[in-house]
Coordinates of C-alpha atoms and ligand atoms in Angstrom, one line a residue:
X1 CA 15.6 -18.9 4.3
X2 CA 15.1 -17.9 7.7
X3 CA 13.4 -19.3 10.3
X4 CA 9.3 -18.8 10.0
X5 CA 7.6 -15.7 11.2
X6 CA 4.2 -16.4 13.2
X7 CA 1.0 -14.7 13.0
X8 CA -1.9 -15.0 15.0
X9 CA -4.9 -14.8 13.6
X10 CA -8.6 -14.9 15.2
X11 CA -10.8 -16.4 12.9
X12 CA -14.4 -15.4 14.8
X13 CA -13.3 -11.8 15.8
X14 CA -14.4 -9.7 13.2
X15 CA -13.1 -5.9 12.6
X16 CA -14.4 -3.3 10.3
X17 CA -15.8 -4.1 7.3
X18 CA -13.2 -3.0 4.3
X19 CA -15.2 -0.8 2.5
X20 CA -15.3 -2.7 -1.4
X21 CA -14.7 1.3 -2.4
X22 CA -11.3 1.1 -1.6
X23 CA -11.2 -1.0 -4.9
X24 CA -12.2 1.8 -6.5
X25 CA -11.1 3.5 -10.1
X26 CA -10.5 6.5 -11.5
X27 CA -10.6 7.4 -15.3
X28 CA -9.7 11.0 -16.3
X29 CA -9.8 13.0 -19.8
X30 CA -6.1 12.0 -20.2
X31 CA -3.8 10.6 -22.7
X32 CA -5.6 7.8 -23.8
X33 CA -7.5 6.4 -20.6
X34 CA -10.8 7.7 -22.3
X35 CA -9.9 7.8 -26.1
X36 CA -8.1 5.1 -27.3
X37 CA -8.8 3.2 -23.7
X38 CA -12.5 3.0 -22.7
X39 CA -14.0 4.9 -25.3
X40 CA -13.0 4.5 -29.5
X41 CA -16.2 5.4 -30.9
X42 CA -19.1 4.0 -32.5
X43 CA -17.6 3.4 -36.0
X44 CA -14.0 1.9 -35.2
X45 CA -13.8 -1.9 -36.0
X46 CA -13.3 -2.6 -32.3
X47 CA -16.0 -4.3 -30.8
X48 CA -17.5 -1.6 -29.2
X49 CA -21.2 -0.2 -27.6
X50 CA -22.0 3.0 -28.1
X51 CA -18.4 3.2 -28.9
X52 CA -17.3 2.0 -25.5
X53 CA -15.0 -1.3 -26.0
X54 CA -16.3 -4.3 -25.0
X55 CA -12.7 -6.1 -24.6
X56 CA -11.4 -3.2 -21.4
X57 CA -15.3 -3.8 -20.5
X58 CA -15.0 -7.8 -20.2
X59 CA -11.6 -7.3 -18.3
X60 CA -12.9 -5.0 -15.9
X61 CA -15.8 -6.9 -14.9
X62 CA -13.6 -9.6 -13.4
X63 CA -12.5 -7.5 -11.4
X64 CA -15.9 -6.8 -9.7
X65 CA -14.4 -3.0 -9.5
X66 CA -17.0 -0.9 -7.2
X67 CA -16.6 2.6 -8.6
X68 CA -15.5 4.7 -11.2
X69 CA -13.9 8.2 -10.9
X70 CA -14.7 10.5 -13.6
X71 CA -14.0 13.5 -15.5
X72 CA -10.6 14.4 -12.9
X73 CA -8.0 14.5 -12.0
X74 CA -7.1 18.3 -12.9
X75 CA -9.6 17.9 -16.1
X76 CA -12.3 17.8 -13.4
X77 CA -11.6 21.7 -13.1
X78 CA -12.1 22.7 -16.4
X79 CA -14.8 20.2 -17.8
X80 CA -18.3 22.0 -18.1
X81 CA -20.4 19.4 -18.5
X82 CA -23.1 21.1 -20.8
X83 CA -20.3 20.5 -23.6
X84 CA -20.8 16.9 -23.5
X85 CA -24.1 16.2 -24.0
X86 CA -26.6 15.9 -26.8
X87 CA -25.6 15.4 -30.5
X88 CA -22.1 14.8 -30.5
X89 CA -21.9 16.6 -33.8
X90 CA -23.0 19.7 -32.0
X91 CA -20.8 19.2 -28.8
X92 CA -18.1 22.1 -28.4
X93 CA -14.6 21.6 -28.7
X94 CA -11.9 22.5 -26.2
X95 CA -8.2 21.9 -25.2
X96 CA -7.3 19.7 -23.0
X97 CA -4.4 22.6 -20.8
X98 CA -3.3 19.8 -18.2
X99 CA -2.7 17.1 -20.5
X100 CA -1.0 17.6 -24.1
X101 CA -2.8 20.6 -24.9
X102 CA -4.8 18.2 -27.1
X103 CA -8.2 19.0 -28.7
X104 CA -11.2 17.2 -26.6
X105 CA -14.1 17.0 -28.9
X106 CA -16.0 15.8 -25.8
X107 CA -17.8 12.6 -27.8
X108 CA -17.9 11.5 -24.3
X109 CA -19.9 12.8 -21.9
X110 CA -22.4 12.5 -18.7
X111 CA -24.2 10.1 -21.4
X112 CA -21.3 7.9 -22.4
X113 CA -19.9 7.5 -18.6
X114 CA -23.5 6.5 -17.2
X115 CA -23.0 3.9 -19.6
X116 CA -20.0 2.8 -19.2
X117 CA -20.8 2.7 -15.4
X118 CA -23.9 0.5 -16.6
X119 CA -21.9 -1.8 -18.5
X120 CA -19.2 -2.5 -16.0
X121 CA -21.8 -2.9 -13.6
X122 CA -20.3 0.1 -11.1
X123 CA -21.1 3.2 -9.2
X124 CA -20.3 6.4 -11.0
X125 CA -18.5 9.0 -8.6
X126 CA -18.5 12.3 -10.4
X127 CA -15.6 14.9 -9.8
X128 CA -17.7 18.7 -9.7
X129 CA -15.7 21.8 -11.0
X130 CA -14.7 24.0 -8.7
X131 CA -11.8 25.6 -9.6
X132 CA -13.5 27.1 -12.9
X133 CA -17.0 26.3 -12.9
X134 CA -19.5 27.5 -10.7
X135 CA -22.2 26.4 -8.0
X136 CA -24.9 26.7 -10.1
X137 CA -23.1 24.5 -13.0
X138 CA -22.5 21.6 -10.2
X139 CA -26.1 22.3 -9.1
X140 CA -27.3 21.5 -12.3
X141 CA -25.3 18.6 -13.4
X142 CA -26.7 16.8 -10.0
X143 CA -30.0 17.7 -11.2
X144 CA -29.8 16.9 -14.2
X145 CA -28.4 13.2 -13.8
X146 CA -30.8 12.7 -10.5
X147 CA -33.9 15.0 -10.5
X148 CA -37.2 13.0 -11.1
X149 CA -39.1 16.2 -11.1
X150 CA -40.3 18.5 -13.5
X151 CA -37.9 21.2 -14.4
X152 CA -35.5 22.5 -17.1
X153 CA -32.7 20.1 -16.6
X154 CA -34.7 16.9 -16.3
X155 CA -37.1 18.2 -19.6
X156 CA -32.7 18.5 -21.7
X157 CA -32.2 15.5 -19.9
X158 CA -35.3 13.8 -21.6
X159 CA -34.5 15.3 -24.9
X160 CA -31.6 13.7 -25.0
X161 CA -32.7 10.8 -24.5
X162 CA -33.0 9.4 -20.7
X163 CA -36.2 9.2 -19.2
X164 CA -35.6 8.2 -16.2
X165 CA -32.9 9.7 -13.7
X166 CA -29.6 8.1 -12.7
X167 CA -28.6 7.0 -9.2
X168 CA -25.3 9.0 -8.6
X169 CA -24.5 8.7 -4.7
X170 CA -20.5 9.8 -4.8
X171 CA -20.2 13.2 -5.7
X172 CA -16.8 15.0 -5.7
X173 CA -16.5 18.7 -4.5
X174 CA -13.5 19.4 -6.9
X175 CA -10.1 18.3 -7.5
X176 CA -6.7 18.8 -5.5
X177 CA -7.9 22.8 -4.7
X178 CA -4.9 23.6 -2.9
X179 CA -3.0 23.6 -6.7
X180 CA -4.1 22.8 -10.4
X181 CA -8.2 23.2 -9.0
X182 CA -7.8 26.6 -8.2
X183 CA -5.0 27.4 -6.2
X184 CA -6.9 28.1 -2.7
X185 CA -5.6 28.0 0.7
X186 CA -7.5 25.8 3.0
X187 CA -9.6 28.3 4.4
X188 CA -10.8 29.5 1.3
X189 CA -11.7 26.2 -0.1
X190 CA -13.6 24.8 3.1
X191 CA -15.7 28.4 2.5
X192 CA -16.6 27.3 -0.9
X193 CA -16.9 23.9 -0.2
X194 CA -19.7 24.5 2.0
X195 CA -21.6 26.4 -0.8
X196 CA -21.2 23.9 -3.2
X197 CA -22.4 21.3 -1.1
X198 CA -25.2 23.2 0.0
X199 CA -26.4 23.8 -3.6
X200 CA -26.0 20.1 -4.7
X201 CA -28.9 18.6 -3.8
X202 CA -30.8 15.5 -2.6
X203 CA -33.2 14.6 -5.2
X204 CA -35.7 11.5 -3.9
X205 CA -33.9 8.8 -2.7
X206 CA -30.9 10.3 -4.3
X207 CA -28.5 11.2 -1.4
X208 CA -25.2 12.2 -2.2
X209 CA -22.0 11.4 -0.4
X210 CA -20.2 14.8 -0.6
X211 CA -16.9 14.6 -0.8
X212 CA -14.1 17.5 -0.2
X213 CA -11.1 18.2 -1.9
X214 CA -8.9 16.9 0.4
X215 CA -4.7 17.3 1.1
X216 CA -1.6 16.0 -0.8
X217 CA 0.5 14.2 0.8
X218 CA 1.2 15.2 4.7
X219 CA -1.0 18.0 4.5
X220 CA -2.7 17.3 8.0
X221 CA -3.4 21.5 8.1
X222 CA -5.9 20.9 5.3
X223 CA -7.4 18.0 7.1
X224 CA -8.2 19.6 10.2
X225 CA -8.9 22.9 8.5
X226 CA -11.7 21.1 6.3
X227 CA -13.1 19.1 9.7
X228 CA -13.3 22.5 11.9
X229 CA -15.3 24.2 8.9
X230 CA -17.3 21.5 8.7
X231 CA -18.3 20.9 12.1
X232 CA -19.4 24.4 12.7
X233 CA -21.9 26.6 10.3
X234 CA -22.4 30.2 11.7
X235 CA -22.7 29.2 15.2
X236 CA -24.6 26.4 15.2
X237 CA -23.9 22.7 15.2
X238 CA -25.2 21.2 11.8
X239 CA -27.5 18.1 12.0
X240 CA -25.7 16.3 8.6
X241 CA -22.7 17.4 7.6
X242 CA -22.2 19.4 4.9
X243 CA -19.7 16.8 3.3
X244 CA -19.6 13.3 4.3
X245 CA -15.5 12.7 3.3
X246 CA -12.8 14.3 2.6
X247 CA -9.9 13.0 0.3
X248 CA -6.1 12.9 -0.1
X249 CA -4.0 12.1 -2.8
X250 CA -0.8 10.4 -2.2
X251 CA 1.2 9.1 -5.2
X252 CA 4.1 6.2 -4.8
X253 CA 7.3 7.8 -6.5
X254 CA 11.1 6.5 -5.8
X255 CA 12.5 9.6 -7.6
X256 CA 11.5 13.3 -7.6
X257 CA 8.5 15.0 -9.3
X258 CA 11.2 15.8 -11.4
X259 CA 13.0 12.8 -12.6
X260 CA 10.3 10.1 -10.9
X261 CA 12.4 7.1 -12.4
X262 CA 11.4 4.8 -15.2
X263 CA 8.7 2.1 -14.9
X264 CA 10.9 -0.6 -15.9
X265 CA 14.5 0.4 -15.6
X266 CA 15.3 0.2 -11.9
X267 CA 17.8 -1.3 -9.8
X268 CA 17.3 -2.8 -6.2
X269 CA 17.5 -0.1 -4.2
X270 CA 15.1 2.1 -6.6
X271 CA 13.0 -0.6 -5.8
X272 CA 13.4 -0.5 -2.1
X273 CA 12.9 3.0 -2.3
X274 CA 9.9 2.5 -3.5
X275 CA 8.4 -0.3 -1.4
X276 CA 9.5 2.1 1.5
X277 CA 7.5 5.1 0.1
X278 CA 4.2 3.1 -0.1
X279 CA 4.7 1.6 2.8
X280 CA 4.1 5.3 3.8
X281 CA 0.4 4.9 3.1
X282 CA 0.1 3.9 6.3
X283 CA 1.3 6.6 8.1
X284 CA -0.7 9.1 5.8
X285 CA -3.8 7.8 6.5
X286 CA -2.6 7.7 10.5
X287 CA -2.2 11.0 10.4
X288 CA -5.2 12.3 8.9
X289 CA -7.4 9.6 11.1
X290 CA -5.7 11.2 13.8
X291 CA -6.8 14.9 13.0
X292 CA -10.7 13.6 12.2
X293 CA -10.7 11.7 15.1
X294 CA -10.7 15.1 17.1
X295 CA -13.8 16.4 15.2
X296 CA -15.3 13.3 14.5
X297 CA -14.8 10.4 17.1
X298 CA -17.2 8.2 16.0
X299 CA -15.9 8.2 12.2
X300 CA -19.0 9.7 10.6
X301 CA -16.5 11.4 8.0
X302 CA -15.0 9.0 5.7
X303 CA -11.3 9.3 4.2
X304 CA -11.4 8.8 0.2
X305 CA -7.8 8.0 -0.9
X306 CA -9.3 8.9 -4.6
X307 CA -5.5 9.3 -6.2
X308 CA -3.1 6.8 -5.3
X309 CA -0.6 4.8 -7.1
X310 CA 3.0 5.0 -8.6
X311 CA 3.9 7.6 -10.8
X312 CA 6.9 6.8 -14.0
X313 CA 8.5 8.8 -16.5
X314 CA 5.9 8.3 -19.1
X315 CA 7.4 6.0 -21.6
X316 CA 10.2 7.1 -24.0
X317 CA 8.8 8.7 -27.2
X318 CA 5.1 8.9 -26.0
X319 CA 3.7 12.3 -25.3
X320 CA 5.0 13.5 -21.8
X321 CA 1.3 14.8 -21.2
X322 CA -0.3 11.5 -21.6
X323 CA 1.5 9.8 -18.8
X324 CA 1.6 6.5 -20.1
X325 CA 3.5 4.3 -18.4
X326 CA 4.7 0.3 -17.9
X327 CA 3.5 -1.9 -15.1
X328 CA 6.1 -4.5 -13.6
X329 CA 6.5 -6.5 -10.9
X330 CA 7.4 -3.9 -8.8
X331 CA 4.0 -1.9 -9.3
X332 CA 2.2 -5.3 -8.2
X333 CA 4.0 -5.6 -5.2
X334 CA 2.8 -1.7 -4.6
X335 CA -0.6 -2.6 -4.9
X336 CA -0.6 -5.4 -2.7
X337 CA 1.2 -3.6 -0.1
X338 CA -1.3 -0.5 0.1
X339 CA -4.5 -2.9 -0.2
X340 CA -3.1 -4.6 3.6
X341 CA -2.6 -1.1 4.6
X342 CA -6.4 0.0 3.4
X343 CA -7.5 -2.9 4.8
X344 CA -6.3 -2.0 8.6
X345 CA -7.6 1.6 8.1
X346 CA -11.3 -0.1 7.4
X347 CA -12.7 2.4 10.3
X348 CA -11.9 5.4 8.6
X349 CA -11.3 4.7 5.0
X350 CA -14.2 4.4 2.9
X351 CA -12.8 5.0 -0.6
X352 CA -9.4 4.7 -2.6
X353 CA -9.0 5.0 -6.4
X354 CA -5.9 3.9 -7.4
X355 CA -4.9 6.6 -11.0
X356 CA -5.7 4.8 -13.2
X357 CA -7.7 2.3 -15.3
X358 CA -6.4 2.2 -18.3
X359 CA -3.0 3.6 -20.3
X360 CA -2.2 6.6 -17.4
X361 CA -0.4 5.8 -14.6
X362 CA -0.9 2.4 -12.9
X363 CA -3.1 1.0 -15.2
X364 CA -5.0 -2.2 -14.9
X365 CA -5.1 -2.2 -18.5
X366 CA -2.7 -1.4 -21.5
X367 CA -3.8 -1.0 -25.2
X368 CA -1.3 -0.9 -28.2
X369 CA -2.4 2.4 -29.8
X370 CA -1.9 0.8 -33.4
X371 CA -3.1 -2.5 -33.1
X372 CA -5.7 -2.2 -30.3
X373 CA -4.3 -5.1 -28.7
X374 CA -5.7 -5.3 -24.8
X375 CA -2.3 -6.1 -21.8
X376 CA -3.7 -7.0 -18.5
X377 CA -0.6 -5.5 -16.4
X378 CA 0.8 -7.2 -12.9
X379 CA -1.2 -4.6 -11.2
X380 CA -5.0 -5.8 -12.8
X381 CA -3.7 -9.3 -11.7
X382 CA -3.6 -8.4 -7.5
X383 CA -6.8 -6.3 -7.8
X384 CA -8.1 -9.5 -8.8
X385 CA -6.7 -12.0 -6.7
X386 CA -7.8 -9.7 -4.1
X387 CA -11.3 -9.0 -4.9
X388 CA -12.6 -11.4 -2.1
X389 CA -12.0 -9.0 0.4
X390 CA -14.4 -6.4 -0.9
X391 CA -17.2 -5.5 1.8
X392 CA -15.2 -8.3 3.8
X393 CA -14.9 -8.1 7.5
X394 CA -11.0 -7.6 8.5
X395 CA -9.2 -9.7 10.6
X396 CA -6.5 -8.6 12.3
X397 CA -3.1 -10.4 11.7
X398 CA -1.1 -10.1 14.9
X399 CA 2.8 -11.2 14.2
X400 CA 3.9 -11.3 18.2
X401 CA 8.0 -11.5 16.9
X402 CA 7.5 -8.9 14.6
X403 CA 7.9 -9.4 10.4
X404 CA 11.1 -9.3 9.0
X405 CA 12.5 -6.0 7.8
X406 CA 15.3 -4.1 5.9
X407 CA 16.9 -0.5 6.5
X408 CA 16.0 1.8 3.9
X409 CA 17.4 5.0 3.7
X410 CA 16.8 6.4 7.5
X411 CA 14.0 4.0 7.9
X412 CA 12.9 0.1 8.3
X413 CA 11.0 -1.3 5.9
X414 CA 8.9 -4.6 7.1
X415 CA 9.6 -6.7 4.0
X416 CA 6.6 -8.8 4.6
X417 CA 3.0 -7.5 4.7
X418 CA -0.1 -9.4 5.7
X419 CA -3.5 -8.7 5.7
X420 CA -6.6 -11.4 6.2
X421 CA -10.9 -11.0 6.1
X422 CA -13.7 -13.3 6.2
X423 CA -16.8 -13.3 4.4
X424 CA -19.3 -15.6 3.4
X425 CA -17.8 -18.3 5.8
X426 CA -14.7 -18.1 3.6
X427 CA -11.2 -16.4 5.1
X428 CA -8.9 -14.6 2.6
X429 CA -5.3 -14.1 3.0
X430 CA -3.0 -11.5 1.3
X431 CA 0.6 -11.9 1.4
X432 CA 3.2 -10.0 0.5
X433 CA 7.2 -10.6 0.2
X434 CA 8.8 -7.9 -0.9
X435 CA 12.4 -8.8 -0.5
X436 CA 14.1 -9.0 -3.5
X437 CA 16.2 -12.6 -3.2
X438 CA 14.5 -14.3 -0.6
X439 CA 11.7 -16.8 0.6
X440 CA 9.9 -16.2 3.3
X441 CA 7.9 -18.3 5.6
X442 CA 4.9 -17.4 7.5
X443 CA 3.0 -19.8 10.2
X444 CA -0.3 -18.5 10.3
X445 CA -1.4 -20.1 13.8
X446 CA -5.4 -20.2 13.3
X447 CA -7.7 -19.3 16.2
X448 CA -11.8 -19.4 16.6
X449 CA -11.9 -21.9 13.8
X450 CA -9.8 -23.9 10.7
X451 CA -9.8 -23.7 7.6
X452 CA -11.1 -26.4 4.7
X453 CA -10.9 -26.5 1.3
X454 CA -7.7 -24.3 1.0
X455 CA -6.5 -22.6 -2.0
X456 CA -3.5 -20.3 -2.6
X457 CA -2.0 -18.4 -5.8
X458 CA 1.0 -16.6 -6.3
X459 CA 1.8 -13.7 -8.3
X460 CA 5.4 -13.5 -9.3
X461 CA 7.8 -13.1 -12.2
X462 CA 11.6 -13.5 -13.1
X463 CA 12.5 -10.2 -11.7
X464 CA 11.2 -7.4 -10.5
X465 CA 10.9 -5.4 -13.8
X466 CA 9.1 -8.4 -15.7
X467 CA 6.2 -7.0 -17.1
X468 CA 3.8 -8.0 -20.0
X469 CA 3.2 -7.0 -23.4
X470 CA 1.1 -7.6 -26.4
X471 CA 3.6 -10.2 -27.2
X472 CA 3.8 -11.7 -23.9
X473 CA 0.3 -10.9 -22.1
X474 CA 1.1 -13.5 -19.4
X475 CA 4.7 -12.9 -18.4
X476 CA 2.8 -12.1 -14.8
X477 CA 0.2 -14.0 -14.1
X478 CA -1.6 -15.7 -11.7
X479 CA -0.8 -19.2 -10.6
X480 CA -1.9 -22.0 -8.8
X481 CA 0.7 -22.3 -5.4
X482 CA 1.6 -24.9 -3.7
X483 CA 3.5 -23.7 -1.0
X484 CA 0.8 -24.3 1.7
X485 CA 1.0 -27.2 3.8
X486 CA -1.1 -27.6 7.1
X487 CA 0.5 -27.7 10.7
X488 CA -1.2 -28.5 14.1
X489 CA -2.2 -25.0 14.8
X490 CA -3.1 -23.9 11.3
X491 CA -1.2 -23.1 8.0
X492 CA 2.4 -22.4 6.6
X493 CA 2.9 -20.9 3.6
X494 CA 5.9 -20.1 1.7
X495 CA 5.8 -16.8 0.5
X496 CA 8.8 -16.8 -2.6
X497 CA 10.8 -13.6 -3.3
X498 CA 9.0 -10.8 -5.0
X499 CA 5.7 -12.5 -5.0
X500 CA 2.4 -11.9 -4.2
X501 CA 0.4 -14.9 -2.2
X502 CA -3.3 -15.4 -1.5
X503 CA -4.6 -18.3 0.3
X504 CA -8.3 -18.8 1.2
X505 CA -10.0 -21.5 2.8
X506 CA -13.7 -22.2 4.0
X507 CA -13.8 -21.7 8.4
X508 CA -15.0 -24.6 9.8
Ligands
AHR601 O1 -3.8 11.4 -12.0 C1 -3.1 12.4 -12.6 C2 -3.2 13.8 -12.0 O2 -2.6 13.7 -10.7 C3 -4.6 14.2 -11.6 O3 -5.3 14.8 -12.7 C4 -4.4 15.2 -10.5 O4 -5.5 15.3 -9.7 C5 -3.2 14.7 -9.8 O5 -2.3 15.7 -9.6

């Protein structure tokens, strides 16, 4: 092990509040995230309400998770939401293009998500169509779910049995435009942006956050296309603005779209690879700050990171449309890097949704499609450890020797990541070793206060590709660490290879 690396942290001088949003989820018509993962129906012998099952409900909610994404993903773009409401029965069938070409008998609808929302205790954030619907459809779903007036879609909203309207603040306009919602160039999206966001409406106190369909990737033309549209309507300068955020998607692969790798068979420098592109987070959301900042210096227009996460080979022998893939180590370590890097972007980033909840992509939650049995993966595990920093204020971690790094590829990877908050008189740390063989030690030199009552856990398996299953739910878990001792300035703590490390203590 080498020698320790130092960090300086003030205690009393609080950043930005981290957004608890950047917690956020996503949960999309696909595979079996919805059927099979939230949703089984009223009549299967899972514990269920209204067919929602209880078991993903109970997990969920110890994650405090602040948001829920929902119908897309591409599905956004095709959903009309008329389909899925009223008698299920009577509900029109269609086929699901994007994802298996499998029939969606849309059982669940705007209904069934408001209550799942309920149940998890969550805000809904609804993804409008706009590559095939149209502004009157988006118009109406908004009133319909918000309206406490008298009119047509709150009188079918009654009938089917909600009196009283929803509160529905986060309100997507569309899905990844530039390809599978719609295939627009920027300019012709920002044009119909505007018009959808003018025709979904404020309803009471209902008032939407409007969000555009923002880049992929390193898109930074979209970006700045979106903020000079926005800024500007005819010639006049407009009071609000039309949208209030504009996402990007950016999706943690090792491989290529074609050939992404597989979720549990990697070697070291696959995993590398990967640390190294998420680690890229940070300069994505850099770059499109940088952009906004031009339009919008005092950050009145939010980033939503609403796609994010790695992206597998779907598992051998399960439908290549379903994207159902295994959670290891490795995808841990993934989350806890980009949750240091959302946390030092807590000026401009007011959303992220990692893709997504359950049984697609980097799922908090696996379940057996034959036996229904419920995996909590590595991934569920660091979203929990790290809930404490939700709505937290950021503290900034200043290493004045730099953190230890590795050469990957044409570029340095820092192979330990560190991020810290306070709230409620408590400080939370995040830490993150991603070398593969060794230890590392950190001296976290404590300023503006110390710290009481200290706890730490660690998040860590045999290797990196340990995972769990229905026979061994806890390969990856959480457990207590006890590699934190005190020092005269403040704390050390021994971060071991591949782990994941939180300590919090109470400021005195
Ligand atoms: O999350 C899976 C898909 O990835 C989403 O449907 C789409 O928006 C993105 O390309």
């Amino acid at each position: 092990m080498s020698d320790a690396v130092s960090a300086v942290v003030n205690l009393d001088l609080e950043g930005p509040t981290i957004n608890r949003h950047v917690y956020g989820h996503f949960a999309e018509h696909l595979g079996r995230c919805i059927y099979g993962g939230f949703y089984v129906g009223e009549d299967s012998d899972i514990p269920n309400e209204g067919g929602i099952r209880l078991d993903v409900v109970e997990a969920l909610r110890a994650l405090d998770i602040p948001n829920l994404r929902w119908p897309g993903g591409c599905f956004a773009d095709e959903y009309h939401w008329m389909d899925g409401i009223g008698p299920k029965s009577e509900r029109a069938a269609m086929i699901n293009t994007h994802w298996g070409g499998v029939e969606e008998n849309n059982h669940f609808g705007t209904h069934e998500f408001m209550a799942l929302c309920e149940l998890l205790g969550t805000e809904p954030y609804i993804s409008g169509n706009v590559g095939s619907g149209t502004v009157r459809e988006m118009s109406e779903w908004v009133e319909y779910l918000t309206s406490d007036g008298d009119s047509p879609m709150v009188r079918l909203r009654k009938a089917n049995g909600r009196d009283e309207p929803w509160k529905v603040k986060y309100w997507g306009l569309g899905n990844e435009t530039w390809g599978c919602g719609g295939n627009m160039s920027a300019e012709q999206y920002a044009l119909e942006a505007r018009k959808y966001a003018t025709y979904c409406r404020d309803y009471g106190d209902n008032k939407l956050y409007r969000i555009a369909a923002g880049a992929a990737d390193f898109n930074f033309e979209w970006t700045k296309t979106l903020m000079e549209q926005l800024s500007h309507i005819g010639c006049q300068r407009v009071e609000r603005p039309l949208y209030q955020a504009i996402s990007v998607h950016y999706y943690t692969i090792a491989g290529t779209w074609g050939d992404k790798g597989s979720a549990t068979e990697f070697d070291t420098d696959e995993y590398y690879t990967t640390m190294a592109k998420a680690a890229r987070t940070d300069e994505l959301l850099t770059g499109h700050a940088n952009v906004m900042d031009l339009y919008d210096p005092k950050k009145e227009i939010g980033i939503v990171l609403d796609e994010w996460g790695t992206w597998w080979n779907v598992e051998p022998g399960t439908n290549p449309g379903f994207l159902y893939q295994q959670n290891t180590l490795r995808d841990a370590l993934v989350a806890g890097l980009h949750f240091d890097i959302f946390h030092r972007h807590a000026d401009r980033l007011v959303m992220a949704n990692i893709a997504q909840t359950v049984n697609v992509l980097q799922a908090m939650i696996l379940t057996d499609p034959d036996s229904g049995a419920l995996v909590k993966t590595p991934t569920y595990h660091v979203f929990e450890m790290n809930k404490g920093h939700q709505d937290a204020s950021s503290l900034e971690v200043f290493t004045p020797s730099g953190l230890p790094t590795r050469q990957v590829g044409e570029g340095e990877l820092s192979t330990l990541s560190v991020s810290a908050s306070r709230k409620d008189g408590k400080a939370l740390f995040s830490l993150s070793n991603l070398d593969a063989e060794g230890a590392v030690e950190i001296d976290l030199d404590l300023r503006g206060g110390s710290l009481t009552e200290v706890s730490s856990r660690v998040l860590t398996g045999e290797a990196l590709q340990t995972h769990n299953t229905p026979d061994e739910p806890e390969a990856i878990a959480p457990r207590s660490h006890d590699g934190v001792t005190a020092t005269g300035k403040g704390l050390r703590v021994r971060v071991p290879a591949h782990s994941f490390v939180t300590v919090e203590g109470r400021i005195a």
